[in-house]
Coordinates of C-alpha atoms in Angstrom, one line a residue:
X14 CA -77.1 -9.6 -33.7
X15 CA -76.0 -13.2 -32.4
X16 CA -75.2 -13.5 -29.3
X17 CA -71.0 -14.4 -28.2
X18 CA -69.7 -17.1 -30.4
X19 CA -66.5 -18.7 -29.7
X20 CA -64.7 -20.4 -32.6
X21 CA -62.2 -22.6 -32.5
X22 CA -60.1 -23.9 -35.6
X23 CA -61.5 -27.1 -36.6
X24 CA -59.2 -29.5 -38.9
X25 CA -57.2 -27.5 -41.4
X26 CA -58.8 -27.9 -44.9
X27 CA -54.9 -27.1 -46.8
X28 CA -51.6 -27.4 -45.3
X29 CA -48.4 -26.3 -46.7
X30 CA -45.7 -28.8 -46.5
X31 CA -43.3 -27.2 -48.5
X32 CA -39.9 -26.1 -46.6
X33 CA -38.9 -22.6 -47.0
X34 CA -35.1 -21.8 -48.1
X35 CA -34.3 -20.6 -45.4
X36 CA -34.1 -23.5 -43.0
X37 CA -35.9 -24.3 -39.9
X38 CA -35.5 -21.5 -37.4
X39 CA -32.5 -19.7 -39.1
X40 CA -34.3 -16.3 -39.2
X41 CA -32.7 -13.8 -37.3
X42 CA -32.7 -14.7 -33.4
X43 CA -35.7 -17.1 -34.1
X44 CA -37.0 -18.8 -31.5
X45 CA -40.1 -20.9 -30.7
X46 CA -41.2 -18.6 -27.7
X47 CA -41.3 -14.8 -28.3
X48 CA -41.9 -13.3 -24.8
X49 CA -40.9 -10.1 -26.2
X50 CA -43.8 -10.4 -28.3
X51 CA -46.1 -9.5 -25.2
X52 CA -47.1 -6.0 -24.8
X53 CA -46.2 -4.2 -21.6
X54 CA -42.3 -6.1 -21.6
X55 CA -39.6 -4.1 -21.8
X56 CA -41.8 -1.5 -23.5
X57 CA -39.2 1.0 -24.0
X58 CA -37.7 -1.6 -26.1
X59 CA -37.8 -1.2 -29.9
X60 CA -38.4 -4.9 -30.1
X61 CA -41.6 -4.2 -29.0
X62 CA -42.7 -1.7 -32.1
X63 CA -42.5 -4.2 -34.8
X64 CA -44.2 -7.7 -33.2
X65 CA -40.9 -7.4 -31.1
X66 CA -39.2 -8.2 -34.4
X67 CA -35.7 -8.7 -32.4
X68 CA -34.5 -4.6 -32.9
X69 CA -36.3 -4.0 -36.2
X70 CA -35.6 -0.5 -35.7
X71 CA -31.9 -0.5 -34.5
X72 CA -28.6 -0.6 -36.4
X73 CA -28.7 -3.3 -39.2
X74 CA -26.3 -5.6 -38.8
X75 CA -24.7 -8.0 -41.4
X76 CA -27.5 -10.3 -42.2
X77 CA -26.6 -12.8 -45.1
X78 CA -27.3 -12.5 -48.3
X79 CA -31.0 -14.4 -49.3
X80 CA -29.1 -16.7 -51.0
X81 CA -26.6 -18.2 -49.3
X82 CA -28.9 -21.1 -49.0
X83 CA -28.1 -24.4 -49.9
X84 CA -29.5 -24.1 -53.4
X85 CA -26.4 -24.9 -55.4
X86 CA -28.4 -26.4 -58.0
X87 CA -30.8 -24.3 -58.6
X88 CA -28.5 -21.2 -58.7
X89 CA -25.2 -22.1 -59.6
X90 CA -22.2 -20.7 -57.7
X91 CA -23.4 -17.9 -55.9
X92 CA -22.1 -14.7 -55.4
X93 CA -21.0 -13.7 -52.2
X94 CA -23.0 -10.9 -50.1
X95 CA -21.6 -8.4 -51.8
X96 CA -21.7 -8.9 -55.6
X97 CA -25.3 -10.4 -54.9
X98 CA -25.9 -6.3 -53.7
X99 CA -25.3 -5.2 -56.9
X100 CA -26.7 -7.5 -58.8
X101 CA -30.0 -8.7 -57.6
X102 CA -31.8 -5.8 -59.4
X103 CA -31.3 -7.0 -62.5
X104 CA -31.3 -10.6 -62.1
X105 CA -31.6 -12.2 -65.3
X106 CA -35.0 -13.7 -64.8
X107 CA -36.6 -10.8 -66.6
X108 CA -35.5 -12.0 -70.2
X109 CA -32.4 -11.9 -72.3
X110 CA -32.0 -8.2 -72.1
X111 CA -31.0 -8.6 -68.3
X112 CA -27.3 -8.9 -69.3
X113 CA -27.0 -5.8 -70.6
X114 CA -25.0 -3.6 -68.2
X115 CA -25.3 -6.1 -65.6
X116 CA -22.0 -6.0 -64.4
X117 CA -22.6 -2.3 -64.1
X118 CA -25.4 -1.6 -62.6
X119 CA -26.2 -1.5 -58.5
X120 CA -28.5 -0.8 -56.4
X121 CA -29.4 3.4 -56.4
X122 CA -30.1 4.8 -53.6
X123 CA -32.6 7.0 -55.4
X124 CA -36.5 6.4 -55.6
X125 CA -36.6 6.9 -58.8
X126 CA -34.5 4.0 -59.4
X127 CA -36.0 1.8 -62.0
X128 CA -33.9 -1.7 -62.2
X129 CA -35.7 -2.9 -65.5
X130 CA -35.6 0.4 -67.3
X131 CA -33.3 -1.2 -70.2
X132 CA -36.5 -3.3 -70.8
X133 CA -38.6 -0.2 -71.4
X134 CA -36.5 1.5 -74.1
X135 CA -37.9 1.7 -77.4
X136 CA -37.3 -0.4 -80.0
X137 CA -36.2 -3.3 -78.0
X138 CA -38.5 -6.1 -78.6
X139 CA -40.9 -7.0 -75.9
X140 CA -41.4 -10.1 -77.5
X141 CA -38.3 -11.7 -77.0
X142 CA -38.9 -15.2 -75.4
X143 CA -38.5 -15.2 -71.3
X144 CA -35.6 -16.7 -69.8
X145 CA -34.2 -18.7 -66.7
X146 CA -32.1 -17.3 -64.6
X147 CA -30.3 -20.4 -63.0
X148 CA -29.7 -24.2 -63.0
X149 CA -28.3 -23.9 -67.1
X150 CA -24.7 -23.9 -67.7
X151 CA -23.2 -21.0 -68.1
X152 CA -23.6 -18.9 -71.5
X153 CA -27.1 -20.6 -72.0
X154 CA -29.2 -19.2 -69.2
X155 CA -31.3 -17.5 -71.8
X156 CA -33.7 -18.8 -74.1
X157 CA -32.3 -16.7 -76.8
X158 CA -30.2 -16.6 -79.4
X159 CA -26.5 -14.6 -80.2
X160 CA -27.0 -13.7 -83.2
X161 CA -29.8 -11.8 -82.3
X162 CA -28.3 -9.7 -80.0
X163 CA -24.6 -8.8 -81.7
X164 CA -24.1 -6.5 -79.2
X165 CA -24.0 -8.3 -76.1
X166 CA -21.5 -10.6 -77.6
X167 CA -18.9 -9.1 -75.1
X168 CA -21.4 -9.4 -72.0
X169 CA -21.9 -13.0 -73.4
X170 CA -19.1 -14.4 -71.1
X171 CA -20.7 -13.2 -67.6
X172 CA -22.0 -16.2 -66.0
X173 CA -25.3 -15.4 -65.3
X174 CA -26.0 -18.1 -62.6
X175 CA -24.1 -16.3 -60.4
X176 CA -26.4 -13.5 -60.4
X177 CA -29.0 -15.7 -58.6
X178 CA -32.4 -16.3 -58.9
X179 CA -35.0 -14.5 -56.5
X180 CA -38.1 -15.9 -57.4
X181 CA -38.6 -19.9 -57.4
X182 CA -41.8 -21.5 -58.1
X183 CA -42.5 -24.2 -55.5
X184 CA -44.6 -27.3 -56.8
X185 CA -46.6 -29.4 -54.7
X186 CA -44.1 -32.1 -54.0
X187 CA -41.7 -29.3 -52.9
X188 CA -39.3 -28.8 -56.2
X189 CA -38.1 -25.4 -56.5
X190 CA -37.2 -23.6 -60.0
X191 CA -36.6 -20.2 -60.9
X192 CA -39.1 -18.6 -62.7
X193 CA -39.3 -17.7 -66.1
X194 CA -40.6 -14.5 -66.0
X195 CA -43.1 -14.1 -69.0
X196 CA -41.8 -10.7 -71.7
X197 CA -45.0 -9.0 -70.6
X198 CA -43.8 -8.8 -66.8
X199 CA -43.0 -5.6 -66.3
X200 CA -45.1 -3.3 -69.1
X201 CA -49.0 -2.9 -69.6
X202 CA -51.5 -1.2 -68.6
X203 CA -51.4 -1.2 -64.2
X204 CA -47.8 -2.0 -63.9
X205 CA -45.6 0.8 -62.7
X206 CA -42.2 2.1 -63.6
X207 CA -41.2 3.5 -60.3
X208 CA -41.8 5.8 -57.4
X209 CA -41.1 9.5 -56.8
X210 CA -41.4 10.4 -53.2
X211 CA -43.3 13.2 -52.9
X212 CA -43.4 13.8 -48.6
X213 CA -42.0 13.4 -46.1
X214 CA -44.6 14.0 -42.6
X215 CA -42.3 13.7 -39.5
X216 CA -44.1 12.1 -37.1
X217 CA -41.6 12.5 -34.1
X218 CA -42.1 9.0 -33.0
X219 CA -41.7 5.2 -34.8
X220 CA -44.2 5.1 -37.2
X221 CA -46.2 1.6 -36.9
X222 CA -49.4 2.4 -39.0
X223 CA -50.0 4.3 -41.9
X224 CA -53.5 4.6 -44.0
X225 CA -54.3 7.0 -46.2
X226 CA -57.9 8.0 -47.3
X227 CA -59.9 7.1 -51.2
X228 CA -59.6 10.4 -51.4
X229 CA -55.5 10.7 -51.3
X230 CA -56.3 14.0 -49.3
X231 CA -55.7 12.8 -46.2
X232 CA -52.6 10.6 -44.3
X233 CA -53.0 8.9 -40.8
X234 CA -49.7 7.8 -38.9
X235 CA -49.7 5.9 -35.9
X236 CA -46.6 6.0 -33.2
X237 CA -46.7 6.3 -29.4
X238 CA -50.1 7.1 -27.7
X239 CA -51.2 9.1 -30.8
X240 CA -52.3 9.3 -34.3
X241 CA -51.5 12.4 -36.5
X242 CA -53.2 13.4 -39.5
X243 CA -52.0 15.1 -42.8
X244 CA -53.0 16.8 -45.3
X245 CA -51.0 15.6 -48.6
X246 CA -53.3 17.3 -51.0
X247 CA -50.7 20.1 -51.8
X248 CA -47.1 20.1 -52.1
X249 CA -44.7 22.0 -49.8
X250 CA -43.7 21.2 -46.0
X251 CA -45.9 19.3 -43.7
X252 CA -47.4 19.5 -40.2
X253 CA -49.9 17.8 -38.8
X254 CA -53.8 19.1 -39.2
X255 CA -55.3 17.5 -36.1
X256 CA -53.8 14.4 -33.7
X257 CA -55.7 11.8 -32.2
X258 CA -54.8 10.6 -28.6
X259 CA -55.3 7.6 -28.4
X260 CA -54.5 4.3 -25.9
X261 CA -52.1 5.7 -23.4
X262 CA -49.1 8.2 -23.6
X263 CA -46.4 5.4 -23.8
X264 CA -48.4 2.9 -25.7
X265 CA -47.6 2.1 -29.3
X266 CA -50.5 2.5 -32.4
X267 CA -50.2 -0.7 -34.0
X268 CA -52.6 -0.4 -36.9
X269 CA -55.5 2.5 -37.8
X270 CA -57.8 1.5 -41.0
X271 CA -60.6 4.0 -42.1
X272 CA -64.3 2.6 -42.9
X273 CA -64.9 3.1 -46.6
X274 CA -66.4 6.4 -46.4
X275 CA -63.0 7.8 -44.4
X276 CA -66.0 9.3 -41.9
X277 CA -64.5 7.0 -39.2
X278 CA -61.1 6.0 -38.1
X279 CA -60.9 2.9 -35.6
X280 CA -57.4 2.5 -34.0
X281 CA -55.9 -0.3 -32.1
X282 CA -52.2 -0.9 -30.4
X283 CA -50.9 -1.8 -27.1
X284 CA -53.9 -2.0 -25.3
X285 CA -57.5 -3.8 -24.5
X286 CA -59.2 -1.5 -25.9
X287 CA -59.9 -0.3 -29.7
X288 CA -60.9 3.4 -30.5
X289 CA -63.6 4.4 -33.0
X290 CA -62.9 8.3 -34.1
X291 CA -65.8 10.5 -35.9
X292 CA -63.6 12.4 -38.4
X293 CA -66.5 14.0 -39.6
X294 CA -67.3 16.5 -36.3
X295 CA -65.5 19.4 -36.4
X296 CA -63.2 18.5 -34.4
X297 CA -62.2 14.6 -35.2
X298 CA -63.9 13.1 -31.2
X299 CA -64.1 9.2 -29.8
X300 CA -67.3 8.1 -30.5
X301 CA -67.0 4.6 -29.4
X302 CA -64.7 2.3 -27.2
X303 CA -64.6 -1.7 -28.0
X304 CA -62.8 -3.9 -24.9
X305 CA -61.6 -7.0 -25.3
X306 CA -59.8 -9.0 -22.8
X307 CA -56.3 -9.2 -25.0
X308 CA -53.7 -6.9 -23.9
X309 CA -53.2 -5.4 -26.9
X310 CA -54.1 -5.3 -30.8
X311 CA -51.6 -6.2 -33.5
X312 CA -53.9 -6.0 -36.5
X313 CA -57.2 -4.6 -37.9
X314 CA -59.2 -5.4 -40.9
X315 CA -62.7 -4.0 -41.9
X316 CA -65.3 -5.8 -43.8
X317 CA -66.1 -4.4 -47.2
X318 CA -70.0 -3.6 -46.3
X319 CA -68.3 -1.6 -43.2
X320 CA -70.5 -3.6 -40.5
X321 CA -67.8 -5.6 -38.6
X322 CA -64.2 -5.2 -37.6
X323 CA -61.8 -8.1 -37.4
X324 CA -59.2 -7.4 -34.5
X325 CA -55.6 -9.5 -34.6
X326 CA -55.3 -10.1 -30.9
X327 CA -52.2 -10.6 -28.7
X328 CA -53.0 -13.6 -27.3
X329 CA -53.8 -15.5 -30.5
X330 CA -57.6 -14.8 -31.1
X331 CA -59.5 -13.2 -34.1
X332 CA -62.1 -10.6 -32.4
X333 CA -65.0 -9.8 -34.1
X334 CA -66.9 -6.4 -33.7
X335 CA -70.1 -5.3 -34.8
X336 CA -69.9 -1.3 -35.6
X337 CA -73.5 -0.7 -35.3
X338 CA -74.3 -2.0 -32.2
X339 CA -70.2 -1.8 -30.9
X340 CA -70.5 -5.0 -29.6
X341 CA -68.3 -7.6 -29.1
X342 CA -69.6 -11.0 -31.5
X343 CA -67.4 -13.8 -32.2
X344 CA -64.4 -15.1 -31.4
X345 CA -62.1 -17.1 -33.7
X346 CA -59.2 -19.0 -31.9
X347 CA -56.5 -21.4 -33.5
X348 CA -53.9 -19.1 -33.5
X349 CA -51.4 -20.7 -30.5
X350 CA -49.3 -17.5 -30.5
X351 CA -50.0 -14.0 -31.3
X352 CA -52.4 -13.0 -34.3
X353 CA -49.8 -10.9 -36.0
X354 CA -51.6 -9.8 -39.7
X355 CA -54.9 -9.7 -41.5
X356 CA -56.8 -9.7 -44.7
X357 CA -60.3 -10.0 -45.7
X358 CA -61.3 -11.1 -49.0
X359 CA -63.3 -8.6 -51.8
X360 CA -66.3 -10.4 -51.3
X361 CA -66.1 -10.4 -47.4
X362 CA -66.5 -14.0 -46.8
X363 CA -63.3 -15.1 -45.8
X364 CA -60.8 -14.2 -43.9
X365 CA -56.8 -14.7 -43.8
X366 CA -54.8 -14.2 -40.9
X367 CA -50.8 -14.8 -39.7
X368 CA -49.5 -15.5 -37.0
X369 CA -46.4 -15.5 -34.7
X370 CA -46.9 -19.5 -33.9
X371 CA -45.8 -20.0 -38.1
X372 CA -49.2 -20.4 -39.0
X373 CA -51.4 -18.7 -41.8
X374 CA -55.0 -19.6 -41.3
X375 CA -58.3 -18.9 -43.6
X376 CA -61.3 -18.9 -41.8
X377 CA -65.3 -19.2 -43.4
X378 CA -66.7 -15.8 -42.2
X379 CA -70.6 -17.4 -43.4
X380 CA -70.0 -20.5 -41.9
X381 CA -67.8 -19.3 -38.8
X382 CA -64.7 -22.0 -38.8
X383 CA -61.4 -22.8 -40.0
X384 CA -61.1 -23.7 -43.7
X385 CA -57.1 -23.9 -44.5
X386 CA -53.9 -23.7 -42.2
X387 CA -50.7 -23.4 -44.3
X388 CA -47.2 -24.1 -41.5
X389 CA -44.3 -22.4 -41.8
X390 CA -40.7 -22.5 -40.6
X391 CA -40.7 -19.3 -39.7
X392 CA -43.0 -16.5 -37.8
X393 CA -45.3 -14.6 -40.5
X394 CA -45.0 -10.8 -39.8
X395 CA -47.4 -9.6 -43.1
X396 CA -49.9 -10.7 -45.1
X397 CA -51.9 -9.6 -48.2
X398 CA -55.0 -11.5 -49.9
X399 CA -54.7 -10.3 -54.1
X400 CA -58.2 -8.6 -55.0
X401 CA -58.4 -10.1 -57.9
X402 CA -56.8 -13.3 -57.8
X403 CA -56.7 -16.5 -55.5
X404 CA -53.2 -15.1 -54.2
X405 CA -52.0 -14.8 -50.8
X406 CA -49.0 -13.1 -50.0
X407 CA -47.1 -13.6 -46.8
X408 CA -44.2 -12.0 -45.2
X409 CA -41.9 -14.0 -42.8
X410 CA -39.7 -13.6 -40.2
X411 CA -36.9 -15.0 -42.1
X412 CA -36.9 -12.3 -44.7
X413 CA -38.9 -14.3 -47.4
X414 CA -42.0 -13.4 -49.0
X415 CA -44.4 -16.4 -50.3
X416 CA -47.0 -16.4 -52.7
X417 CA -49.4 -19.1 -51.9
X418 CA -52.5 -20.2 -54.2
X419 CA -55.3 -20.7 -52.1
X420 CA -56.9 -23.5 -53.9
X421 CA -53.9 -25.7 -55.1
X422 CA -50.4 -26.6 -53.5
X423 CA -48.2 -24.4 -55.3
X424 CA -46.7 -21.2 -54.1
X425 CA -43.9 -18.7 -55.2
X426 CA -41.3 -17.6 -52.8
X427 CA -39.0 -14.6 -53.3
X428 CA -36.1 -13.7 -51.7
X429 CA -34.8 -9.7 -52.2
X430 CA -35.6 -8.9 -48.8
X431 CA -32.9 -9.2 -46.5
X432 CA -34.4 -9.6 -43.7
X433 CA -38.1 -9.6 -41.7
X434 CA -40.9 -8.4 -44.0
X435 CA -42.6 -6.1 -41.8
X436 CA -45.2 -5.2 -43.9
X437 CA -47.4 -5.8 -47.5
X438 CA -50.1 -4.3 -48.8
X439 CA -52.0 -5.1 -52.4
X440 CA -52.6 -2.2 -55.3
X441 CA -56.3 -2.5 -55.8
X442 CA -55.9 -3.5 -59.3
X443 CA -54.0 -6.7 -58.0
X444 CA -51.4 -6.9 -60.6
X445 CA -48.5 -5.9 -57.8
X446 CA -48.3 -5.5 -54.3
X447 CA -45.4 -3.8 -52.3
X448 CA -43.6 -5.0 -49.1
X449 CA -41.6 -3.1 -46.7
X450 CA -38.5 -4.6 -44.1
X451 CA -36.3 -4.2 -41.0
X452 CA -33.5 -4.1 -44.1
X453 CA -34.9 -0.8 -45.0
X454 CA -36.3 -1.8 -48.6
X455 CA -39.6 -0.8 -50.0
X456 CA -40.3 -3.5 -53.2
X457 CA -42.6 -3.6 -55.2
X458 CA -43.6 -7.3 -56.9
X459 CA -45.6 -8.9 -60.2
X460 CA -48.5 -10.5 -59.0
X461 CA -48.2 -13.8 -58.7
X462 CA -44.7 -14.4 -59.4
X463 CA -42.7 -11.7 -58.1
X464 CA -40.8 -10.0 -60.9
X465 CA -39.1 -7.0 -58.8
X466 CA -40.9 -4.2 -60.3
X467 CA -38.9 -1.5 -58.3
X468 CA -37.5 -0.8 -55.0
X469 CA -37.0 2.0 -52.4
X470 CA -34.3 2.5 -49.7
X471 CA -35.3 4.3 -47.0
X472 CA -33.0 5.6 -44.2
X473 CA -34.1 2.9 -41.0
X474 CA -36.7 -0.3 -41.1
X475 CA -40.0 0.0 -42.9
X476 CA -42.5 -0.7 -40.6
X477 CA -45.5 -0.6 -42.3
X478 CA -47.3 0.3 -45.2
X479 CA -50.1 1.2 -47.5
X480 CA -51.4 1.6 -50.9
X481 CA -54.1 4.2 -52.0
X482 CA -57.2 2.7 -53.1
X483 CA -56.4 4.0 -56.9
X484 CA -53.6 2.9 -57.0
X485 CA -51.3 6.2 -57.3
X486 CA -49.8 6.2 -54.2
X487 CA -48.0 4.2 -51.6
X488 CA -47.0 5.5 -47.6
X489 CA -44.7 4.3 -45.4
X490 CA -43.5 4.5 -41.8
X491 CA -40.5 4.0 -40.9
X492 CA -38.0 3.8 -37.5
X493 CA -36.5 6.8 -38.2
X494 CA -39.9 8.5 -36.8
X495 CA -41.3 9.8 -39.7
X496 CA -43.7 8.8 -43.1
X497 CA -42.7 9.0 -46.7
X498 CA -45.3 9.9 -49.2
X499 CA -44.7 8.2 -52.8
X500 CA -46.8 8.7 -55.7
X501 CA -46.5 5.8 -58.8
X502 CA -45.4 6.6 -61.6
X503 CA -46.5 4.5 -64.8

């Protein structure tokens, strides 16, 4: 192996120019300097759990609505905070059959909750042409016509604009529209209809990473100075089959990822040093240690062929590991603030990473350098690269989630989160992707363009997420110091 090589960005191949709707900085208690942010500060602060995400775990307070922006054109007059809670679920992007019941329906608190369902029921054409949600008059939002719908005569009258748009295409001069969501968007084969929650494993402490193995057998959560594992193979009550100290008794598990082969379990969190675990001995047993001189670890990503480990470093850098010979390789630097997410692409060679200085970089794992840098107005929490698709999904600060190409300069941005997106995590089949907030919400999205397949309320912030590898199951971990099991139901 190569000697120690220390990379620094070199000129950014792709920046993003476009301004986010939320305004520069408006993000709750933004700031350009997150000391916070630093492990081993105020510790016994829940700030520090979630990138110290400004009390992502305490009381929610009243954030605004995601669309009381200044986007009168493009959505009309908008509802105030409290109509846009009932109605953003069935916001009338989907097609014409939106309006029916809209002025009924709010947001359940059950999982099972599915906000399109009235597009699923037999006999109602799934060819009807899409529809835009906003900048139309009222009473001709939808590319459709009365007479083919006698029955929503009486519903005709709501003034659909008010619902508001959440999903705006963003061209590459910076125009936003609403996006007409095609009639396929929420059927076919791969695209769910909801969640059931299945578990719940109660942790005891602020879950910060969750995994779960190809198998679906097994569940890892991370919280203070340990990782617990669970067996979620059968049903009925849950307790922990083995835990893993790790790091030190007060120090947070920030992320956990198994190599392919769920033989091996490599943690990292609020500390210099990264944990390798053999879960195949008897008794799952440290088999290696990896020191770096960051304080701590915010992120960890493995390479498909399961020979290197990418490490998301507190102090901006991109470690890079070699698991054979556990030894410490490259470096990638850029990042002026911490290295907050990660992603690695299906083929290994590149690899995408956020940060807390409002920057997502892509970097050439082959040639070792910075290809893109896309700059934000706001920190990025999350990120996901689509496994089938050039699609990058980000999640901010200030409670947007993007969609960027990573070839062109075009982007989606969608707004049902309420406030910081916490975390996001791909299916494996790349047609949708969930994403998990300080506001509670578990949603699940269309790839590219963000049709709100359904969504999830859970009882404190979402802290982070994951998705089984086929794609029938999704786990969360949550504030409220425990982990919720779904399974997807189709």
């Amino acid at each position: 192996m190569a000697p120690l090589q220390v990379e620094k960005a070199g000129t950014p191949g792709l920046k993003s120019s476009t301004p986010t709707s939320q305004g520069e900085g408006t993000g709750p208690g933004s700031s350009s300097s997150t000391p916070q942010l630093r492990p081993g500060v105020a510790k016994q602060m829940v700030e520090s759990l979630a990138l110290g995400l400004r009390n992502p775990l305490a009381l929610q307070g009243t954030y605004p609505a995601a669309f009381n922006v200044a986007h009168a054109s493009v959505n009309g007059e908008m509802a105030g905070a409290g109509a846009y809670a009932g109605l953003h679920l069935v916001a009338p992007q989907i097609n014409g059959a939106a309006v029916v019941g809209a002025s009924t329906y709010g947001r359940s608190p059950l999982v099972t909750y599915d906000p399109h369902s009235h597009l699923r029921v037999p006999g109602l054409s799934t060819g009807m042409p899409a529809g835009t949600s906003s900048g139309k008059p009222p009473g001709t939002a939808f590319a459709i016509s009365k007479r083919s719908l006698p029955n929503l005569l009486l519903e005709w009258d709501l003034d659909v604009s008010r619902a508001g748009a959440y999903s705006f295409h963003v061209s590459a001069d910076g125009q936003m529209q609403p996006v007409p969501f095609p009639p396929d968007a929420l059927i076919g084969s791969g695209i769910p209809r909801h969640a059931r929650q299945l578990h719940t494993l109660t942790h005891g402490e602020v879950v910060c990473a969750v995994t779960i193995s190809n198998s679906t057998q097994h569940v890892y959560t991370g919280g203070k100075g340990c990782v617990k594992v669970w067996d979620v193979g059968q049903p009925g009550a849950k307790t922990p089959v083995a835990q893993l100290d790790c790091l030190n008794r007060e120090n947070y598990i920030r992320s956990c990822k198994l190599l392919p082969d769920s033989r091996s379990l490599i943690v990292g969190g609020e500390a210099s040093t990264l944990s390798i675990w053999d879960l195949a001995s008897p008794t799952p047993r440290i088999k290696a240690e990896l020191t770096s001189s960051a304080p701590a670890c915010y992120a960890l990503a493995i390479s498909p062929d399961a020979k290197v480990c990418f490490s998301c470093c507190s102090d901006g850098n991109i470690v890079v590991w070699d698991l054979q010979n556990q030894t410490l390789v490259r470096q990638f630097q850029g990042h002026t603030d911490g290295a907050s997410c990660i992603d690695i692409s299906n083929d290994g060679t590149k690899l995408w990473t956020g940060g807390l200085d409002n920057t997502v970089r892509c970097w050439d794992l082959r040639e070792g350098r910075q290809l893109q840098q896309h700059d934000f107005s706001s920190q990025i929490f999350s990120l996901g690269y689509c496994p089938t698709g050039e699609w990058l999904a980000v999640g901010m600060e200030s409670s947007n989630v993007e969609i960027l190409h990573v070839s062109k300069p075009e982007k989606y941005q969608l707004h049902l989160h309420e406030s910081c997106v916490l975390s996001l995590k791909f299916a494996s089949c790349g047609k949708w992707f969930v994403s998990t907030g300080k506001d509670n919400l578990l949603n699940a999205w269309r790839t590219p363009y963000g049709a709100s397949i359904f969504q999830s309320k859970e009882s404190s912030s979402v802290l982070s997420c994951d998705v089984s590898t086929d794609d029938q199951f999704i786990v969360t971990g949550s504030g409220d110091k425990k982990a919720s099991v779904y399974e997807v139901i189709y």
